[in-house]
Amino acid sequence: MLDKSTFARLTQCRSGHAHTGEYYRSINKPERGVACCCGAAVQTRDHLLVECPLYERYRHILRNASPELSVTHLLGTEAGVAATAKFLRRSRAFGRPTTADEDGDAA
Ligand SMILES: [Zn+2]
């Protein structure tokens, strides 16, 4: 069973409505920032899942399900989704920056 925050982020991730710079730009709220904290010019879902160095320490969770880190596989198969959920929970990726520490399950 997923906790509420993880489930919300997983749903946003699969629908393309994750709290990323890419999404903020698409909804015309670029003031929320389109760049990633790691220095990448545009933060995208794929960037956070498979590229961003800030989350590399958690990426083995995803590689267990998809050694080649295929986003299609990670978001489209049962094993991939389970791994993505675990990755999101551990890494807290896709949390809104201002609320990232408010949902109570500090590591
Ligand atoms: Zn990044």
PDB file of C-alpha atoms and ligand atoms in Angstrom:
ATOM      1  CA  MET A   1       0.000   0.000   0.000  1.00  0.00           C
ATOM      2  CA  LEU A   2       1.355   3.369  -0.978  1.00  0.00           C
ATOM      3  CA  ASP A   3       1.240   6.325   1.338  1.00  0.00           C
ATOM      4  CA  LYS A   4      -0.720   9.302   0.086  1.00  0.00           C
ATOM      5  CA  SER A   5       2.258  11.421  -0.894  1.00  0.00           C
ATOM      6  CA  THR A   6       3.956   8.639  -2.841  1.00  0.00           C
ATOM      7  CA  PHE A   7       0.719   7.735  -4.592  1.00  0.00           C
ATOM      8  CA  ALA A   8       0.116  11.365  -5.557  1.00  0.00           C
ATOM      9  CA  ARG A   9       3.607  11.738  -6.974  1.00  0.00           C
ATOM     10  CA  LEU A  10       3.374   8.435  -8.820  1.00  0.00           C
ATOM     11  CA  THR A  11       0.093   9.503 -10.390  1.00  0.00           C
ATOM     12  CA  GLN A  12       1.499  12.888 -11.352  1.00  0.00           C
ATOM     13  CA  CYS A  13       4.550  11.211 -12.763  1.00  0.00           C
ATOM     14  CA  ARG A  14       2.537   8.839 -14.935  1.00  0.00           C
ATOM     15  CA  SER A  15       0.184  11.556 -16.136  1.00  0.00           C
ATOM     16  CA  GLY A  16       2.934  14.054 -16.898  1.00  0.00           C
ATOM     17  CA  HIS A  17       1.704  16.417 -14.188  1.00  0.00           C
ATOM     18  CA  ALA A  18       4.620  15.917 -11.855  1.00  0.00           C
ATOM     19  CA  HIS A  19       5.988  18.976 -10.147  1.00  0.00           C
ATOM     20  CA  THR A  20       8.817  19.530 -12.562  1.00  0.00           C
ATOM     21  CA  GLY A  21      10.112  22.554 -14.389  1.00  0.00           C
ATOM     22  CA  GLU A  22       8.722  21.056 -17.580  1.00  0.00           C
ATOM     23  CA  TYR A  23       5.243  21.002 -16.048  1.00  0.00           C
ATOM     24  CA  TYR A  24       5.473  24.491 -14.592  1.00  0.00           C
ATOM     25  CA  ARG A  25       6.418  25.808 -18.002  1.00  0.00           C
ATOM     26  CA  SER A  26       3.512  23.974 -19.644  1.00  0.00           C
ATOM     27  CA  ILE A  27       1.030  25.559 -17.234  1.00  0.00           C
ATOM     28  CA  ASN A  28       2.628  28.986 -17.686  1.00  0.00           C
ATOM     29  CA  LYS A  29       4.108  29.188 -14.234  1.00  0.00           C
ATOM     30  CA  PRO A  30       7.775  29.381 -15.186  1.00  0.00           C
ATOM     31  CA  GLU A  31       8.410  31.549 -12.134  1.00  0.00           C
ATOM     32  CA  ARG A  32       8.291  28.330 -10.161  1.00  0.00           C
ATOM     33  CA  GLY A  33      11.487  27.455 -11.970  1.00  0.00           C
ATOM     34  CA  VAL A  34      12.151  25.262 -14.966  1.00  0.00           C
ATOM     35  CA  ALA A  35      15.749  24.426 -14.153  1.00  0.00           C
ATOM     36  CA  CYS A  36      16.738  21.496 -12.000  1.00  0.00           C
ATOM     37  CA  CYS A  37      18.651  21.945  -8.734  1.00  0.00           C
ATOM     38  CA  CYS A  38      21.517  19.958 -10.262  1.00  0.00           C
ATOM     39  CA  GLY A  39      22.058  22.641 -12.921  1.00  0.00           C
ATOM     40  CA  ALA A  40      20.214  21.032 -15.828  1.00  0.00           C
ATOM     41  CA  ALA A  41      18.468  23.729 -17.865  1.00  0.00           C
ATOM     42  CA  VAL A  42      15.043  22.118 -17.831  1.00  0.00           C
ATOM     43  CA  GLN A  43      13.860  19.696 -15.221  1.00  0.00           C
ATOM     44  CA  THR A  44      11.747  16.991 -16.806  1.00  0.00           C
ATOM     45  CA  ARG A  45      10.202  13.804 -15.549  1.00  0.00           C
ATOM     46  CA  ASP A  46      12.676  11.707 -17.490  1.00  0.00           C
ATOM     47  CA  HIS A  47      15.539  13.828 -16.212  1.00  0.00           C
ATOM     48  CA  LEU A  48      14.563  13.221 -12.602  1.00  0.00           C
ATOM     49  CA  LEU A  49      13.936   9.530 -13.093  1.00  0.00           C
ATOM     50  CA  VAL A  50      16.962   8.543 -15.105  1.00  0.00           C
ATOM     51  CA  GLU A  51      19.491  11.375 -15.360  1.00  0.00           C
ATOM     52  CA  CYS A  52      19.554  13.713 -12.411  1.00  0.00           C
ATOM     53  CA  PRO A  53      22.716  13.249 -10.335  1.00  0.00           C
ATOM     54  CA  LEU A  54      20.848  14.420  -7.231  1.00  0.00           C
ATOM     55  CA  TYR A  55      18.931  11.147  -7.181  1.00  0.00           C
ATOM     56  CA  GLU A  56      21.687   8.802  -8.332  1.00  0.00           C
ATOM     57  CA  ARG A  57      21.984   7.279  -4.861  1.00  0.00           C
ATOM     58  CA  TYR A  58      18.420   5.983  -5.174  1.00  0.00           C
ATOM     59  CA  ARG A  59      18.573   4.930  -8.804  1.00  0.00           C
ATOM     60  CA  HIS A  60      19.573   1.325  -8.072  1.00  0.00           C
ATOM     61  CA  ILE A  61      15.928   0.834  -7.058  1.00  0.00           C
ATOM     62  CA  LEU A  62      14.896   1.648 -10.617  1.00  0.00           C
ATOM     63  CA  ARG A  63      17.711  -0.384 -12.173  1.00  0.00           C
ATOM     64  CA  ASN A  64      16.434  -3.439 -10.332  1.00  0.00           C
ATOM     65  CA  ALA A  65      13.247  -3.191 -12.399  1.00  0.00           C
ATOM     66  CA  SER A  66      14.755  -1.768 -15.581  1.00  0.00           C
ATOM     67  CA  PRO A  67      18.543  -2.079 -15.970  1.00  0.00           C
ATOM     68  CA  GLU A  68      18.443   0.243 -18.981  1.00  0.00           C
ATOM     69  CA  LEU A  69      16.265   2.751 -17.082  1.00  0.00           C
ATOM     70  CA  SER A  70      13.486   2.744 -19.641  1.00  0.00           C
ATOM     71  CA  VAL A  71      10.841   5.253 -18.552  1.00  0.00           C
ATOM     72  CA  THR A  72       8.280   3.362 -20.622  1.00  0.00           C
ATOM     73  CA  HIS A  73       9.098   0.251 -18.658  1.00  0.00           C
ATOM     74  CA  LEU A  74       9.257   2.055 -15.300  1.00  0.00           C
ATOM     75  CA  LEU A  75       5.849   3.678 -15.690  1.00  0.00           C
ATOM     76  CA  GLY A  76       4.167   1.043 -17.791  1.00  0.00           C
ATOM     77  CA  THR A  77       4.758  -2.282 -16.096  1.00  0.00           C
ATOM     78  CA  GLU A  78       3.764  -3.569 -12.688  1.00  0.00           C
ATOM     79  CA  ALA A  79       7.345  -4.170 -11.582  1.00  0.00           C
ATOM     80  CA  GLY A  80       8.419  -0.842 -12.992  1.00  0.00           C
ATOM     81  CA  VAL A  81       5.678   1.081 -11.230  1.00  0.00           C
ATOM     82  CA  ALA A  82       6.458  -0.661  -7.952  1.00  0.00           C
ATOM     83  CA  ALA A  83      10.113   0.311  -8.281  1.00  0.00           C
ATOM     84  CA  THR A  84       9.215   3.868  -9.254  1.00  0.00           C
ATOM     85  CA  ALA A  85       6.971   4.163  -6.208  1.00  0.00           C
ATOM     86  CA  LYS A  86       9.811   2.995  -3.980  1.00  0.00           C
ATOM     87  CA  PHE A  87      12.215   5.402  -5.676  1.00  0.00           C
ATOM     88  CA  LEU A  88       9.805   8.300  -5.159  1.00  0.00           C
ATOM     89  CA  ARG A  89       9.294   7.408  -1.517  1.00  0.00           C
ATOM     90  CA  ARG A  90      13.000   7.098  -0.770  1.00  0.00           C
ATOM     91  CA  SER A  91      14.234  10.016  -2.842  1.00  0.00           C
ATOM     92  CA  ARG A  92      11.281  12.350  -2.304  1.00  0.00           C
ATOM     93  CA  ALA A  93      11.702  13.338  -5.951  1.00  0.00           C
ATOM     94  CA  PHE A  94       8.841  15.332  -7.451  1.00  0.00           C
ATOM     95  CA  GLY A  95       7.831  16.765  -4.120  1.00  0.00           C
ATOM     96  CA  ARG A  96       6.916  20.394  -4.259  1.00  0.00           C
ATOM     97  CA  PRO A  97       9.960  22.250  -2.916  1.00  0.00           C
ATOM     98  CA  THR A  98       7.971  24.205  -0.342  1.00  0.00           C
ATOM     99  CA  THR A  99       6.172  21.175   1.050  1.00  0.00           C
ATOM    100  CA  ALA A 100       8.853  18.542   0.686  1.00  0.00           C
ATOM    101  CA  ASP A 101       9.399  18.327   4.420  1.00  0.00           C
ATOM    102  CA  GLU A 102       5.826  18.596   5.542  1.00  0.00           C
ATOM    103  CA  ASP A 103       4.459  15.135   5.068  1.00  0.00           C
ATOM    104  CA  GLY A 104       5.985  13.677   8.113  1.00  0.00           C
ATOM    105  CA  ASP A 105       8.042  10.615   7.186  1.00  0.00           C
ATOM    106  CA  ALA A 106      11.528  12.030   7.497  1.00  0.00           C
ATOM    107  CA  ALA A 107      14.214   9.526   6.543  1.00  0.00           C
TER     108      ALA A 107
HETATM  109 ZN    ZN B   1      18.706  17.386 -12.108  1.00  0.00          ZN
END
